XYZ file of C-alpha atoms in Angstrom:
122
model
C 22.155 -24.649 -23.105
C 24.526 -21.813 -22.237
C 25.216 -19.714 -19.176
C 24.446 -16.069 -19.971
C 25.026 -12.974 -17.887
C 22.114 -10.603 -17.446
C 23.214 -7.159 -16.292
C 21.283 -4.600 -14.370
C 21.787 -1.516 -12.239
C 19.717 0.915 -10.227
C 20.433 3.967 -8.100
C 18.978 4.906 -4.724
C 18.519 8.328 -3.195
C 19.656 7.545 0.357
C 21.970 5.116 2.145
C 19.242 3.441 4.187
C 18.288 -0.208 4.592
C 14.772 -0.160 3.145
C 15.509 1.878 -0.008
C 18.481 -0.396 -0.765
C 16.433 -3.571 -0.269
C 13.477 -2.208 -2.253
C 15.676 -1.101 -5.157
C 17.452 -4.467 -5.266
C 14.154 -6.365 -5.333
C 12.726 -4.023 -7.988
C 15.762 -4.485 -10.218
C 15.870 -8.266 -9.883
C 12.121 -8.609 -10.435
C 12.387 -6.619 -13.677
C 15.369 -8.676 -14.859
C 13.491 -11.913 -14.099
C 10.302 -10.712 -15.766
C 11.998 -9.328 -18.889
C 13.950 -12.552 -19.430
C 11.390 -15.122 -18.187
C 13.824 -16.487 -15.601
C 12.994 -19.028 -12.909
C 15.128 -19.253 -9.743
C 16.122 -22.846 -10.564
C 17.680 -21.592 -13.828
C 20.076 -19.266 -11.971
C 23.703 -20.341 -11.621
C 24.523 -17.370 -9.352
C 23.981 -13.668 -8.756
C 26.843 -11.252 -8.232
C 25.846 -8.000 -6.509
C 27.997 -4.901 -6.226
C 27.361 -1.580 -4.531
C 29.221 1.682 -4.589
C 31.125 2.494 -1.392
C 28.509 5.014 -0.299
C 25.908 2.240 0.208
C 26.724 0.449 3.441
C 23.422 0.382 5.341
C 22.697 -3.271 4.463
C 23.591 -6.173 2.201
C 21.470 -5.931 -0.972
C 21.498 -9.734 -1.221
C 19.129 -9.799 1.776
C 16.357 -8.606 -0.564
C 17.047 -11.474 -2.955
C 17.213 -14.040 -0.156
C 13.751 -12.928 0.987
C 12.170 -13.586 -2.421
C 10.144 -16.797 -2.767
C 12.216 -19.587 -4.317
C 15.534 -17.728 -4.142
C 16.820 -19.198 -0.849
C 19.156 -21.698 -2.603
C 20.507 -19.357 -5.299
C 24.209 -18.600 -4.701
C 24.688 -14.873 -4.015
C 27.819 -12.770 -3.581
C 28.087 -9.091 -2.612
C 31.112 -6.887 -3.237
C 32.138 -3.250 -3.498
C 32.259 -1.660 -6.925
C 35.675 -0.351 -8.014
C 35.849 3.216 -6.620
C 36.697 5.107 -9.809
C 36.736 8.886 -9.315
C 33.729 10.554 -10.896
C 31.780 7.310 -11.330
C 28.068 6.958 -10.628
C 27.274 7.104 -6.905
C 24.580 5.329 -4.861
C 24.425 2.454 -7.344
C 23.538 -1.228 -7.010
C 24.573 -3.529 -9.851
C 23.528 -7.126 -10.518
C 25.083 -9.771 -12.738
C 22.621 -12.651 -12.934
C 24.206 -15.787 -14.392
C 21.393 -17.825 -15.936
C 21.253 -21.199 -17.685
C 19.304 -20.500 -20.868
C 18.821 -21.354 -24.512
C 18.608 -17.637 -25.357
C 21.304 -16.032 -27.474
C 23.267 -12.998 -26.248
C 21.094 -10.800 -28.476
C 17.901 -12.082 -26.835
C 18.998 -11.170 -23.302
C 17.338 -8.040 -21.909
C 19.513 -6.033 -19.553
C 17.819 -3.615 -17.136
C 19.087 -0.168 -16.121
C 16.889 2.011 -13.898
C 17.011 5.493 -12.429
C 20.367 7.228 -12.662
C 21.960 3.922 -13.716
C 20.532 4.383 -17.211
C 23.576 6.598 -17.791
C 25.854 3.561 -17.410
C 24.586 1.872 -20.563
C 22.272 4.142 -22.563
C 22.625 1.692 -25.449
C 20.917 -0.998 -23.340
C 18.466 1.185 -21.418
C 14.848 1.256 -22.515
C 13.363 4.702 -23.171
């Protein structure tokens, strides 16, 4: 069994608590569903936000999900590169799995599809 990173990102329209929490939950639920992940298989989740999203901690949405209360979570600010995508939440889900790198499905939603068009579903 290996530890694999599953990437994902989503954008929000406004810097408000509920849209941030809803977007975080939507993104994680799609990552979990696409990769058939159970919370007990998660080593950790690293969450970053762009500096323009400071209304809440996105990890609160994950903590509220059934079975995710013991999963280690960490939030941080994304590197503020000029001209980079704004209003963006990114997840790096570290999962214990027998899947190969090629079998992992990364999830990019909304404006975040521009980050990795090669990995974004049409």
